[in-house]
Amino acid sequence: MSDYCITLKPVYSCPALEVPKDVKLPKGWSLSWHQAATLEAIRDSNIDVIFNTAMTNDGKSLPAYLETLLTDFCAVGLYPTNELARDQENQIKGYIDKFQPDNKPRVVRLSGQELEIYAENEGLKKAAAIGTRTGQAEILLTNPDIFHYLHRGAYLTHGDSPDKLWNRIDKNFDLFIFDEFHVFQAPQIASAINTMLLINNTNRHKKFLFLSATPNQQLLERLKLAGFRCKEINPVDQSKYRFPDSADECSQLKTQGWRQVSREITLNFISLEPTAKASETWLKDNSDRILTQFQKHPGSRGAIILNSIAAVKRLTPFFREIWKPYGLVVGENTGLSGKEEKERSLQADLILGTSTIDVGVDFKINFLIFESADAGSFIQRLGRLGRHDGYEQNGQKTAFETFTAYALVPNFLVEKLFLGNPPTLEPTGIYDRCFFHNQIRENYRRINDFAGYYSRWGAVQSMRLCWELGNKTIKQQYEGSQKAFQAACERVFNTNLKQVFGRTQAWAREWQQLSGKNKGNPIVEDASSFRGSSPLQCGIYDLTESNEADRFKTYDLPGILSNLEIEVMTKEEFMRSLLQTSQRLEEPIAKGQFKHCLAFMKLRAYREERLNWRFTYSGKLEHVADAWKVQVLTGIEVWQPGSYWIGEINQQLKKQALVCYVIPRPVAEVRSRLRLPMHFAIYPISDQYSFHDPTAPYSIAFSQSALLLDTLAYSFKSQGDEIWIA
């Protein structure tokens, strides 16, 4: 236990006062207030968009699919990670088994890799594969990326009408569900708004449901501007949660039909210096304390959630070695973990992971250690704990005795919370969840919400969609829709699409001058993408991965430079190895993700210490930075002392035309002043005049990060040699 330890009271959710007579629930089931309110809103013809902001683990998925279980209502579920989509697929199939509907809905899950493999196996183009798979489902589970790109015509071939895919899908499905949408930033929110406006203006009576414990006011306000009729279902605001102080009060609430959402939690704050390896060092130094938790409480299950993939990769073998003599299993779940490793990890005694496991996946644990970067990630990760009374394995049930968490936080947060004048929290204090969450939001680091993105860049997508609606193959059909769509977009993004078109033409001319090509517009392509292009993505053959089929991965060059020990290989070697492995194992391996990789390499090990490196530019950066705008540059390379292979990478990198934004200040200063998110992709860069400076005097962001930086850079003003924030 730490010096700063508090208790969080259990949480109970209010039962529905009334359940519609046609809703036949499985024996022993009941609806919470928010579940009944969500179903009512879905059925209400005067409501277009529903926001359910119930607490994590309060059963937001059930009302999302309840109408589909009861009637011939069809739904699309959009999930930010494939792990979450897989988790939801199992949950929905469990609902179907329990409800036993007369018309059993077919459930289809579709990820990018699954789509590619299905298309190859069936000898279909991707558009035909999407059409086939979506036509076989009453419940379609996919990701917002695929949903975005099929509405942008990405899977079509020359001559296809722009609405070939989305017209049929949008008409066939009644409800579009966006789950855990708070994890996305302004570009993805702008994309969702554009897609919703397209659906709304080309179809009638479609519903949209957002499920997130963290409401997004920007999204709500902009949808209202567009004329959507919105309904917010917020149990916190409606006092639909109780936080009992005693076991007797818990029993009383249960008898009244209140459902337990979270158990009582002991939360320890561990104050650390905000340095790169502080958490990793603490975990190694306190590994005995962690093991003692499992020895004192047999049957315990735990998770350690960290910010860095490399840290998880280094710590997993460390804990495995310590725990092996005690018969305890340690699992790993990160963006670089193979599919088989991820699935195994769900049954481990202790799982080490990153953000791949803190977004919505339902873990049955009673012990949690977690890092965070801001208020949102703190609350999200803490929400993984206290969700279940126990677990079942091999037919044997295990009940949890206690629920304990350790928050590894920067020392300034502990000082604000416990040592302020007056302090916000008292050591050994007992608090309800709503009060505690509010204190975290008010005292933890607040990150930038990039509010300026919508008017500056969001309408680039609108302009392209509006242009497509005027395509000769569909122009007559959608003439009224096109005008209504344009008007709605201009209201939402507070801009004029003709002016946006003029800006895109200027970028096209600049690109033609730079490249000598008559086609293409890299800036528009990035602004029209969902998560941005990946110009620095590399193909990785992971020798540390035990399952051969999972060894073929992608990772961004900056992460490779900092954390990996690698050996360069050619694209031909990489693809030949992939094909041979697939044939030998008789198992398909998706290869589309490697099509545009910058380079290919073997991953041999994870470094104990991060290596220093920076980007370099062959010309003079002063003129580039003084332009204060998004630009396309070539001639960018990497400088990393002692790297024998970087020359091979630079041969490819310097030829790349990269959408970027350059600011004439060091990275640390830009990050701090602009309150950038932890994983925001901004890097140090020098030119020939500053190559030997100990700290690179310029910062550079690429692709979508460049567009986001563009919306903030106006706040930098120059007064002589001094930079200040307006």
XYZ file of C-alpha atoms in Angstrom:
726
model
C 0.000 0.000 0.000
C 1.248 3.502 -0.846
C 1.195 6.676 1.260
C -1.621 7.904 -0.950
C -4.360 5.299 -0.867
C -8.082 5.864 -1.237
C -11.172 3.684 -1.420
C -13.698 3.976 -4.238
C -17.205 2.965 -3.305
C -19.084 0.314 -5.281
C -21.458 1.478 -8.030
C -25.058 0.376 -8.566
C -27.206 1.177 -11.607
C -30.890 2.082 -11.394
C -33.427 -0.441 -12.757
C -35.934 0.553 -15.435
C -39.230 1.704 -14.003
C -41.072 0.031 -16.858
C -40.158 -2.414 -19.612
C -42.214 -2.424 -22.843
C -44.631 -5.377 -22.976
C -43.209 -6.680 -26.249
C -39.715 -6.971 -24.750
C -39.353 -10.598 -23.662
C -36.167 -10.897 -21.592
C -34.399 -14.154 -20.689
C -35.264 -15.586 -17.280
C -33.633 -13.617 -14.453
C -32.759 -10.650 -16.695
C -33.877 -7.066 -16.191
C -33.139 -3.731 -17.853
C -31.318 -0.791 -16.297
C -32.835 2.685 -16.583
C -30.404 3.713 -19.340
C -31.006 0.480 -21.296
C -34.770 1.009 -21.395
C -34.271 4.707 -22.246
C -31.946 3.771 -25.148
C -34.445 1.268 -26.566
C -37.191 3.871 -26.278
C -35.031 6.426 -28.141
C -34.208 3.911 -30.903
C -37.946 3.363 -31.387
C -38.775 7.079 -31.331
C -39.223 8.378 -34.894
C -38.484 11.928 -33.683
C -34.902 11.070 -32.650
C -32.013 10.601 -35.102
C -28.913 10.402 -32.893
C -28.607 8.883 -29.409
C -25.687 9.357 -27.008
C -25.546 6.784 -24.205
C -22.939 7.884 -21.640
C -23.547 5.205 -19.000
C -20.511 4.191 -16.935
C -18.159 1.541 -18.198
C -19.493 -1.999 -17.524
C -23.089 -0.787 -17.219
C -24.257 -2.840 -20.201
C -24.385 -0.305 -23.035
C -24.119 -3.032 -25.708
C -27.390 -4.798 -24.827
C -29.758 -1.915 -25.692
C -27.750 -1.244 -28.864
C -28.705 -4.680 -30.242
C -31.941 -5.319 -28.338
C -34.247 -4.190 -31.155
C -32.367 -6.501 -33.552
C -32.909 -9.407 -31.138
C -36.637 -8.615 -30.932
C -37.549 -7.599 -34.517
C -36.180 -7.540 -38.072
C -34.197 -4.376 -37.287
C -30.621 -4.502 -38.727
C -27.549 -2.897 -37.137
C -23.946 -2.023 -37.987
C -21.521 -1.931 -35.031
C -18.343 0.129 -35.546
C -15.452 -0.652 -33.171
C -12.089 1.154 -32.994
C -10.046 -2.038 -32.494
C -10.363 -5.543 -33.920
C -9.993 -6.939 -30.377
C -13.078 -5.051 -29.252
C -15.044 -6.177 -32.327
C -14.083 -9.791 -31.574
C -15.106 -9.353 -27.921
C -18.458 -7.871 -28.988
C -19.065 -10.677 -31.470
C -18.842 -13.222 -28.647
C -21.105 -11.086 -26.458
C -23.769 -10.694 -29.173
C -23.740 -14.424 -29.940
C -24.284 -14.932 -26.195
C -27.321 -12.633 -26.379
C -28.729 -14.631 -29.313
C -28.324 -17.899 -27.355
C -30.139 -16.394 -24.369
C -32.954 -14.624 -26.255
C -33.575 -17.403 -28.815
C -35.243 -15.007 -31.313
C -37.608 -16.483 -33.919
C -35.649 -14.838 -36.721
C -32.111 -15.565 -35.602
C -29.943 -12.615 -36.763
C -26.796 -13.490 -38.680
C -23.643 -11.897 -37.262
C -20.740 -11.041 -39.589
C -17.456 -9.521 -38.414
C -15.340 -7.791 -41.047
C -11.807 -6.434 -40.558
C -9.370 -5.316 -43.244
C -7.390 -8.560 -43.085
C -10.496 -10.755 -43.028
C -11.901 -8.867 -46.023
C -8.674 -9.373 -47.987
C -8.469 -13.102 -47.221
C -12.172 -13.671 -47.977
C -11.859 -11.828 -51.314
C -8.805 -13.906 -52.303
C -10.385 -17.217 -51.280
C -13.597 -16.464 -53.196
C -11.805 -14.935 -56.189
C -13.626 -11.633 -55.713
C -12.662 -7.986 -55.860
C -12.956 -6.250 -52.482
C -16.108 -4.356 -53.500
C -17.843 -7.611 -54.411
C -16.579 -9.238 -51.208
C -17.976 -6.358 -49.111
C -21.280 -6.601 -50.968
C -21.479 -10.352 -50.370
C -20.513 -10.302 -46.693
C -22.732 -7.352 -45.755
C -25.625 -8.993 -47.604
C -25.257 -12.043 -45.347
C -25.751 -10.131 -42.089
C -28.438 -8.620 -39.919
C -25.679 -7.560 -37.514
C -22.456 -6.333 -39.146
C -19.439 -5.721 -36.904
C -16.587 -3.794 -38.483
C -14.357 -0.786 -37.848
C -14.963 2.882 -38.640
C -12.052 2.769 -41.111
C -13.806 0.368 -43.494
C -17.074 2.249 -43.028
C -15.297 5.492 -43.916
C -13.562 4.155 -47.017
C -16.572 2.374 -48.514
C -18.423 5.725 -48.354
C -15.422 7.374 -50.088
C -15.356 4.896 -53.004
C -12.010 3.364 -52.015
C -13.017 -0.201 -52.996
C -14.540 0.690 -56.375
C -13.008 0.260 -59.817
C -13.060 2.687 -62.752
C -16.552 3.098 -64.141
C -18.400 2.087 -60.966
C -21.006 4.563 -59.767
C -19.913 6.223 -56.486
C -22.921 4.838 -54.566
C -22.445 1.226 -55.685
C -21.556 0.010 -52.171
C -22.882 2.564 -49.730
C -26.326 2.885 -51.292
C -27.166 -0.774 -50.645
C -25.521 -0.966 -47.211
C -27.071 2.270 -45.950
C -30.515 1.133 -47.114
C -30.236 -2.397 -45.669
C -29.230 -1.361 -42.154
C -31.376 0.687 -39.779
C -28.976 1.549 -36.958
C -25.303 2.573 -37.016
C -23.507 2.116 -33.678
C -20.254 3.939 -32.857
C -18.656 2.307 -29.802
C -15.907 3.819 -27.614
C -15.773 6.805 -29.962
C -14.004 8.954 -27.353
C -10.686 7.332 -28.341
C -10.722 9.217 -31.641
C -9.547 12.745 -32.395
C -10.974 15.559 -34.519
C -10.177 14.006 -37.972
C -12.112 10.827 -37.164
C -14.983 12.813 -35.631
C -15.119 14.982 -38.775
C -15.181 11.803 -40.874
C -18.079 10.376 -38.859
C -20.020 13.643 -39.230
C -19.476 13.669 -43.005
C -20.585 10.038 -43.355
C -23.656 10.633 -41.185
C -24.584 13.681 -43.277
C -24.216 11.615 -46.457
C -26.455 8.838 -45.061
C -28.962 11.313 -43.673
C -29.303 13.208 -46.955
C -29.505 10.157 -49.227
C -31.725 7.955 -47.012
C -34.651 8.319 -44.663
C -35.223 7.249 -41.058
C -31.736 6.023 -40.182
C -30.548 5.983 -36.564
C -27.105 6.605 -35.073
C -26.058 5.511 -31.585
C -22.865 6.583 -29.794
C -21.781 4.481 -26.818
C -19.119 6.048 -24.622
C -18.713 6.758 -20.913
C -16.934 9.959 -21.992
C -19.342 12.251 -23.883
C -17.998 14.332 -26.777
C -19.626 17.758 -26.676
C -18.012 18.918 -29.949
C -19.660 16.051 -31.818
C -23.029 16.626 -30.157
C -23.037 20.365 -30.877
C -22.028 19.945 -34.519
C -24.670 17.286 -35.163
C -27.319 19.627 -33.767
C -26.026 22.336 -36.119
C -26.587 19.918 -39.010
C -30.207 19.474 -37.989
C -29.924 16.042 -36.377
C -32.431 15.496 -33.573
C -30.224 14.323 -30.705
C -31.020 12.603 -27.416
C -28.455 12.268 -24.610
C -28.988 9.444 -22.117
C -26.812 10.344 -19.145
C -27.438 8.305 -15.967
C -24.990 10.466 -13.967
C -26.914 13.678 -14.674
C -30.197 11.906 -13.914
C -28.902 10.536 -10.555
C -29.358 6.946 -11.723
C -26.288 5.647 -9.860
C -25.921 4.878 -6.168
C -22.675 4.516 -4.214
C -23.507 2.563 -1.043
C -21.457 2.987 2.147
C -22.135 -0.410 3.711
C -22.861 -4.058 2.964
C -26.410 -3.602 4.281
C -27.017 -0.763 1.852
C -25.645 -2.923 -0.998
C -28.059 -5.725 -0.076
C -30.962 -3.293 0.094
C -30.201 -1.911 -3.385
C -29.989 -5.441 -4.809
C -33.402 -6.348 -3.420
C -34.778 -3.219 -5.113
C -33.418 -4.360 -8.481
C -30.341 -2.136 -8.666
C -27.506 -3.863 -10.555
C -23.894 -3.749 -9.406
C -21.680 -2.098 -12.042
C -18.393 -1.902 -10.138
C -17.040 -3.346 -6.894
C -15.307 -1.460 -4.107
C -11.715 -0.692 -5.125
C -8.600 0.162 -3.117
C -6.652 2.638 -5.252
C -2.979 3.369 -4.524
C -1.246 6.353 -6.129
C 2.435 5.774 -6.888
C 4.201 9.114 -7.358
C 6.932 8.920 -10.026
C 9.255 11.347 -11.777
C 7.868 11.981 -15.284
C 10.773 10.231 -17.041
C 10.744 7.633 -19.809
C 11.480 4.473 -17.775
C 10.131 5.448 -14.339
C 7.190 3.029 -14.465
C 9.287 0.205 -15.887
C 11.871 0.638 -13.118
C 9.186 0.735 -10.410
C 7.608 -2.481 -11.724
C 10.931 -4.302 -11.657
C 11.792 -2.983 -8.188
C 8.367 -3.986 -6.854
C 7.931 -7.308 -8.622
C 7.979 -9.084 -5.213
C 5.073 -6.906 -4.014
C 3.071 -7.860 -7.117
C 3.801 -11.571 -6.643
C 2.776 -11.315 -2.953
C -0.679 -10.080 -4.030
C -1.211 -13.346 -5.929
C 0.189 -15.502 -3.111
C -1.960 -13.810 -0.455
C -5.061 -14.042 -2.635
C -4.937 -17.330 -4.589
C -6.988 -17.244 -7.771
C -6.239 -13.570 -8.383
C -5.995 -12.258 -11.913
C -4.287 -9.014 -12.868
C -3.333 -6.631 -15.629
C -0.521 -4.123 -16.107
C -1.396 -1.455 -18.699
C 1.498 0.708 -19.922
C 1.926 3.470 -22.500
C 4.886 1.907 -24.346
C 4.870 -1.266 -26.459
C 8.640 -1.577 -25.991
C 8.265 -1.452 -22.185
C 5.692 -4.272 -22.294
C 7.949 -6.297 -24.587
C 10.874 -5.886 -22.166
C 8.852 -6.577 -19.008
C 6.935 -9.641 -20.204
C 9.960 -12.026 -20.220
C 11.105 -10.477 -16.896
C 7.824 -11.364 -15.171
C 7.546 -14.741 -16.896
C 10.886 -15.806 -15.491
C 9.965 -14.707 -11.943
C 6.480 -16.234 -11.980
C 7.200 -19.532 -13.731
C 8.331 -21.392 -10.560
C 4.974 -20.543 -8.942
C 2.914 -21.940 -11.826
C 1.558 -18.515 -12.713
C 1.069 -17.585 -16.383
C 2.054 -14.178 -17.793
C 0.452 -12.981 -21.063
C 1.138 -10.089 -23.442
C -1.267 -7.980 -25.490
C 0.006 -5.012 -27.559
C -0.254 -3.678 -31.090
C 2.796 -5.786 -31.981
C 1.534 -8.998 -30.339
C 0.386 -11.754 -32.680
C -3.263 -12.828 -32.834
C -2.523 -16.132 -31.086
C -0.571 -14.386 -28.297
C -3.423 -11.913 -27.759
C -6.007 -14.692 -27.479
C -3.810 -16.664 -25.043
C -3.290 -13.588 -22.902
C -6.990 -13.437 -22.001
C -6.572 -16.616 -19.926
C -3.319 -15.567 -18.191
C -2.955 -14.860 -14.472
C -1.207 -11.568 -15.279
C -1.510 -9.740 -18.589
C 0.821 -6.947 -19.686
C -0.540 -4.688 -22.413
C -1.010 -1.248 -23.902
C -4.030 0.658 -25.226
C -5.135 -2.454 -27.163
C -6.601 -3.813 -23.910
C -7.964 -0.653 -22.302
C -10.550 0.092 -24.978
C -13.675 -1.794 -24.023
C -12.390 -5.381 -23.811
C -14.017 -7.115 -20.849
C -11.365 -8.492 -18.481
C -12.148 -10.481 -15.350
C -9.447 -9.165 -13.010
C -9.137 -8.066 -9.389
C -5.663 -6.488 -9.554
C -4.575 -3.629 -11.819
C -1.438 -1.536 -12.292
C -1.652 1.195 -14.891
C 0.069 4.172 -16.446
C -1.891 7.003 -18.030
C -1.166 10.155 -19.995
C -4.183 12.320 -19.226
C -7.543 12.280 -17.441
C -9.284 10.300 -20.182
C -6.796 7.424 -20.236
C -6.662 7.348 -16.399
C -10.437 6.911 -16.080
C -10.606 4.499 -19.026
C -7.903 2.196 -17.649
C -9.172 2.247 -14.075
C -12.526 1.156 -15.531
C -11.026 -2.256 -16.401
C -11.123 -3.206 -12.693
C -14.000 -4.262 -10.465
C -16.287 -5.384 -13.292
C -16.754 -9.021 -12.176
C -17.078 -10.987 -8.929
C -14.813 -13.731 -10.279
C -14.220 -15.994 -13.273
C -14.725 -19.544 -14.485
C -12.017 -21.736 -16.001
C -12.198 -25.426 -16.891
C -15.608 -25.634 -15.208
C -14.269 -24.295 -11.907
C -15.514 -20.974 -10.494
C -13.164 -18.642 -8.617
C -14.478 -15.708 -6.588
C -12.382 -12.569 -6.066
C -11.827 -11.428 -2.469
C -10.534 -7.882 -2.998
C -10.027 -5.375 -5.817
C -6.758 -3.420 -5.778
C -5.272 -0.884 -8.202
C -1.939 0.936 -8.410
C -1.897 4.109 -10.503
C 1.625 4.974 -11.689
C 1.293 8.742 -12.059
C 3.574 11.789 -12.405
C 4.453 13.400 -9.066
C 2.737 16.675 -9.993
C -0.657 14.904 -10.048
C -0.154 13.447 -6.570
C 0.870 16.896 -5.315
C -2.245 18.492 -6.823
C -4.594 15.835 -5.467
C -3.192 15.251 -1.980
C -0.876 18.166 -1.119
C -2.795 21.157 -2.452
C -4.136 23.973 -0.306
C -6.692 22.655 0.436
C -6.104 19.071 -0.813
C -8.655 17.604 -3.219
C -8.307 14.087 -1.788
C -7.354 12.804 1.649
C -5.133 9.737 2.120
C -7.359 6.836 3.265
C -10.402 8.842 2.066
C -13.529 7.118 0.728
C -15.107 8.577 -2.433
C -17.823 7.880 -4.970
C -16.851 7.376 -8.595
C -18.442 10.557 -10.009
C -16.693 12.859 -7.530
C -13.373 11.096 -8.068
C -13.591 11.203 -11.876
C -14.297 14.937 -11.734
C -11.195 15.508 -9.576
C -9.054 13.599 -12.062
C -10.459 15.617 -14.979
C -9.831 18.926 -13.182
C -6.327 18.156 -11.926
C -4.706 15.925 -14.551
C -3.103 17.177 -17.736
C -5.649 18.446 -20.234
C -4.815 17.665 -23.831
C -5.711 19.731 -26.883
C -9.005 18.870 -28.576
C -7.979 20.425 -31.936
C -11.289 22.282 -32.209
C -9.934 24.297 -35.151
C -9.638 21.161 -37.296
C -13.307 21.022 -38.275
C -13.580 24.328 -40.119
C -10.056 24.151 -41.572
C -9.844 20.523 -42.705
C -13.139 18.700 -42.038
C -14.813 20.191 -45.103
C -12.174 18.768 -47.486
C -13.959 15.417 -47.121
C -17.321 17.185 -47.544
C -16.167 18.759 -50.788
C -15.083 15.414 -52.243
C -18.309 13.665 -51.209
C -20.365 16.525 -52.647
C -18.411 16.282 -55.913
C -19.097 12.503 -56.090
C -22.846 13.081 -55.661
C -22.635 15.093 -58.874
C -21.152 12.152 -60.818
C -22.967 11.666 -64.118
C -24.046 8.112 -63.175
C -26.015 9.300 -60.113
C -26.411 13.072 -60.552
C -30.109 12.992 -61.392
C -30.921 10.550 -58.584
C -29.210 12.641 -55.894
C -29.719 16.200 -57.176
C -31.762 17.287 -54.156
C -29.560 15.275 -51.786
C -26.409 16.980 -53.088
C -27.751 20.463 -52.368
C -28.986 19.488 -48.896
C -25.670 17.748 -48.125
C -23.656 20.806 -49.201
C -25.772 23.167 -47.079
C -25.500 20.905 -44.013
C -21.716 20.567 -44.360
C -21.252 24.321 -44.701
C -23.276 24.859 -41.511
C -21.451 22.192 -39.522
C -17.934 23.174 -40.594
C -18.634 26.900 -40.841
C -17.116 27.189 -44.305
C -17.880 27.475 -48.008
C -17.252 24.380 -50.141
C -16.385 26.493 -53.202
C -13.601 28.137 -51.183
C -12.452 24.715 -49.995
C -12.341 23.578 -53.628
C -10.181 26.599 -54.462
C -7.700 25.658 -51.719
C -7.477 22.079 -52.984
C -6.736 23.339 -56.491
C -3.877 25.446 -55.126
C -2.406 22.358 -53.409
C -2.749 20.427 -56.676
C -0.785 23.115 -58.572
C 1.971 23.113 -55.918
C 2.188 19.322 -56.155
C 2.459 19.447 -59.943
C 5.318 21.949 -59.686
C 7.135 19.798 -57.130
C 6.576 16.387 -58.719
C 6.158 17.148 -62.394
C 3.049 14.943 -62.333
C -0.345 15.987 -63.667
C -2.250 13.816 -61.212
C -2.403 13.478 -57.444
C -2.876 15.755 -54.478
C -1.171 14.324 -51.355
C -2.558 16.964 -48.977
C -6.139 16.282 -50.076
C -5.529 12.532 -49.787
C -4.423 12.921 -46.165
C -7.319 15.250 -45.357
C -9.751 12.738 -46.879
C -8.365 9.707 -45.034
C -9.682 8.312 -41.761
C -6.491 7.991 -39.701
C -4.070 9.557 -42.190
C -1.638 7.862 -44.527
C 1.332 5.957 -43.099
C 4.323 7.192 -45.120
C 6.815 5.923 -42.516
C 5.286 2.470 -42.013
C 7.658 -0.484 -42.399
C 7.126 -4.206 -42.814
C 8.481 -6.229 -39.887
C 9.390 -9.923 -39.782
C 9.281 -10.491 -36.031
C 11.779 -13.143 -34.922
C 10.653 -12.689 -31.282
C 7.151 -13.975 -32.193
C 6.597 -17.686 -31.428
C 3.734 -18.234 -33.883
C 5.141 -18.188 -37.430
C 1.920 -16.959 -39.071
C 1.882 -13.907 -36.780
C 5.471 -12.818 -37.534
C 4.504 -10.495 -40.402
C 3.627 -7.077 -38.967
C 3.905 -3.349 -39.584
C 5.449 -0.669 -37.378
C 6.297 3.001 -37.867
C 9.914 3.964 -38.558
C 10.227 6.321 -35.514
C 9.308 3.474 -33.144
C 11.790 1.184 -34.892
C 14.585 3.759 -34.629
C 13.962 4.255 -30.910
C 13.306 0.748 -29.623
C 14.128 -2.115 -31.988
C 17.229 -4.047 -32.959
C 16.697 -4.855 -36.611
C 18.270 -6.165 -39.789
C 17.222 -4.740 -43.157
C 15.761 -7.091 -45.776
C 14.412 -6.470 -49.274
C 10.708 -6.370 -50.104
C 11.215 -9.434 -52.298
C 12.760 -11.389 -49.406
C 9.957 -10.334 -47.077
C 7.109 -11.233 -49.454
C 8.785 -14.512 -50.444
C 9.043 -15.467 -46.765
C 5.365 -14.535 -46.239
C 4.235 -16.661 -49.188
C 6.379 -19.660 -48.170
C 5.146 -19.475 -44.569
C 1.527 -19.292 -45.713
C 1.968 -22.305 -48.001
C 3.853 -24.357 -45.412
C 1.298 -23.715 -42.667
C -1.624 -23.937 -45.130
C -2.921 -20.754 -43.548
C -3.743 -17.492 -45.404
C -1.728 -14.413 -44.359
C -3.069 -11.009 -45.435
C -0.469 -9.087 -47.402
C -2.294 -5.890 -48.436
C -0.977 -3.944 -45.428
C 2.579 -4.301 -46.796
C 1.833 -2.850 -50.243
C 3.049 0.687 -49.512
C 5.662 0.050 -46.815
C 8.724 2.292 -46.824
C 11.143 -0.532 -45.982
C 11.301 -4.119 -44.688
C 13.316 -5.564 -41.836
C 13.751 -8.399 -39.365
C 13.029 -7.611 -35.715
C 15.680 -9.312 -33.592
C 15.157 -7.795 -30.133
C 13.833 -4.845 -28.124
C 16.434 -2.376 -26.867
C 16.900 -1.823 -23.136
C 17.435 1.916 -23.731
C 15.888 4.201 -26.344
C 18.327 5.326 -29.030
C 18.630 8.974 -29.997
C 17.949 9.994 -33.582
C 16.486 12.871 -35.556
C 15.244 13.657 -39.022
C 17.427 15.812 -41.255
C 16.623 17.963 -44.279
C 18.965 18.561 -47.182
C 17.827 22.147 -47.726
C 17.266 25.150 -45.467
C 14.399 24.709 -42.998
C 14.093 28.367 -42.090
C 12.161 29.145 -45.275
C 9.995 26.027 -44.860
C 9.087 26.897 -41.256
C 8.464 30.553 -42.069
C 5.695 29.524 -44.482
C 3.551 28.375 -41.507
C 1.558 25.933 -43.617
C 1.160 22.272 -44.537
C 3.614 21.422 -47.332
C 4.912 18.466 -49.323
C 8.677 17.955 -48.907
C 11.239 15.572 -50.357
C 14.849 15.115 -49.238
C 14.102 14.124 -45.623
C 16.482 11.575 -44.089
C 17.330 10.128 -40.657
C 20.481 10.737 -38.646
C 21.255 8.058 -36.060
C 24.858 7.633 -34.904
C 26.120 4.057 -34.823
C 23.352 2.672 -37.040
C 24.937 0.586 -39.784
C 21.655 0.118 -41.686
C 20.227 3.646 -41.740
C 21.852 4.427 -45.104
C 19.666 1.804 -46.806
C 16.527 3.333 -45.267
C 17.600 6.841 -46.275
C 17.937 5.789 -49.905
C 14.180 5.177 -49.910
C 13.136 7.882 -47.451
C 14.722 10.860 -49.225
C 12.721 10.086 -52.394
C 9.382 10.136 -50.533
C 7.081 13.133 -51.003
C 5.889 13.685 -47.426
C 2.959 15.836 -46.316
C 4.369 17.696 -43.321
C 4.332 20.750 -41.066
C 7.533 22.276 -39.669
C 7.640 24.509 -36.576
C 10.847 26.432 -35.677
C 10.980 25.234 -32.056
C 12.274 22.048 -30.337
C 9.876 19.122 -29.883
C 9.698 19.307 -26.068
C 8.600 22.938 -26.168
C 5.988 22.363 -28.874
C 4.566 19.337 -27.032
C 4.292 21.237 -23.771
C 2.923 24.534 -25.068
C 0.377 23.024 -27.430
C -0.713 20.341 -24.908
C -0.295 17.576 -27.478
C -1.523 14.030 -26.731
C 1.079 11.538 -25.523
C 1.352 9.590 -28.781
C 1.073 12.617 -31.068
C 3.519 11.997 -33.929
C 5.914 14.958 -33.831
C 9.684 14.559 -34.187
C 12.973 16.522 -34.041
C 14.496 17.670 -37.337
C 17.648 19.608 -38.277
C 18.916 21.075 -41.506
C 22.504 21.493 -42.756
C 22.877 24.671 -40.673
C 21.731 23.110 -37.380
C 22.956 19.549 -37.860
C 25.453 19.752 -34.981
C 23.131 21.477 -32.492
C 22.739 19.284 -29.374
C 18.958 19.722 -29.585
C 17.244 19.870 -32.964
C 15.818 23.413 -33.289
C 12.867 22.389 -35.478
C 9.897 20.021 -35.070
C 8.155 18.131 -37.871
C 4.827 16.308 -38.074
C 3.660 14.160 -41.002
C 0.373 13.242 -42.650
C -2.724 13.771 -40.483
C -0.579 14.975 -37.574
C 0.637 17.779 -39.855
C -2.961 18.856 -40.495
C -3.713 18.825 -36.767
C -0.588 20.861 -36.024
C -1.644 23.360 -38.687
C -4.795 24.147 -36.670
C -2.679 25.143 -33.638
C 0.373 26.791 -35.163
C -1.441 30.135 -35.520
C -0.943 30.533 -31.761
C 2.806 30.838 -32.251
C 3.716 34.461 -32.938
C 7.226 35.773 -33.553
C 8.552 38.901 -31.898
C 12.172 39.212 -32.910
C 13.832 36.073 -31.550
C 11.086 35.394 -29.044
C 8.248 32.929 -29.538
C 5.121 33.309 -27.461
C 1.645 31.817 -27.290
C -1.242 34.139 -28.063
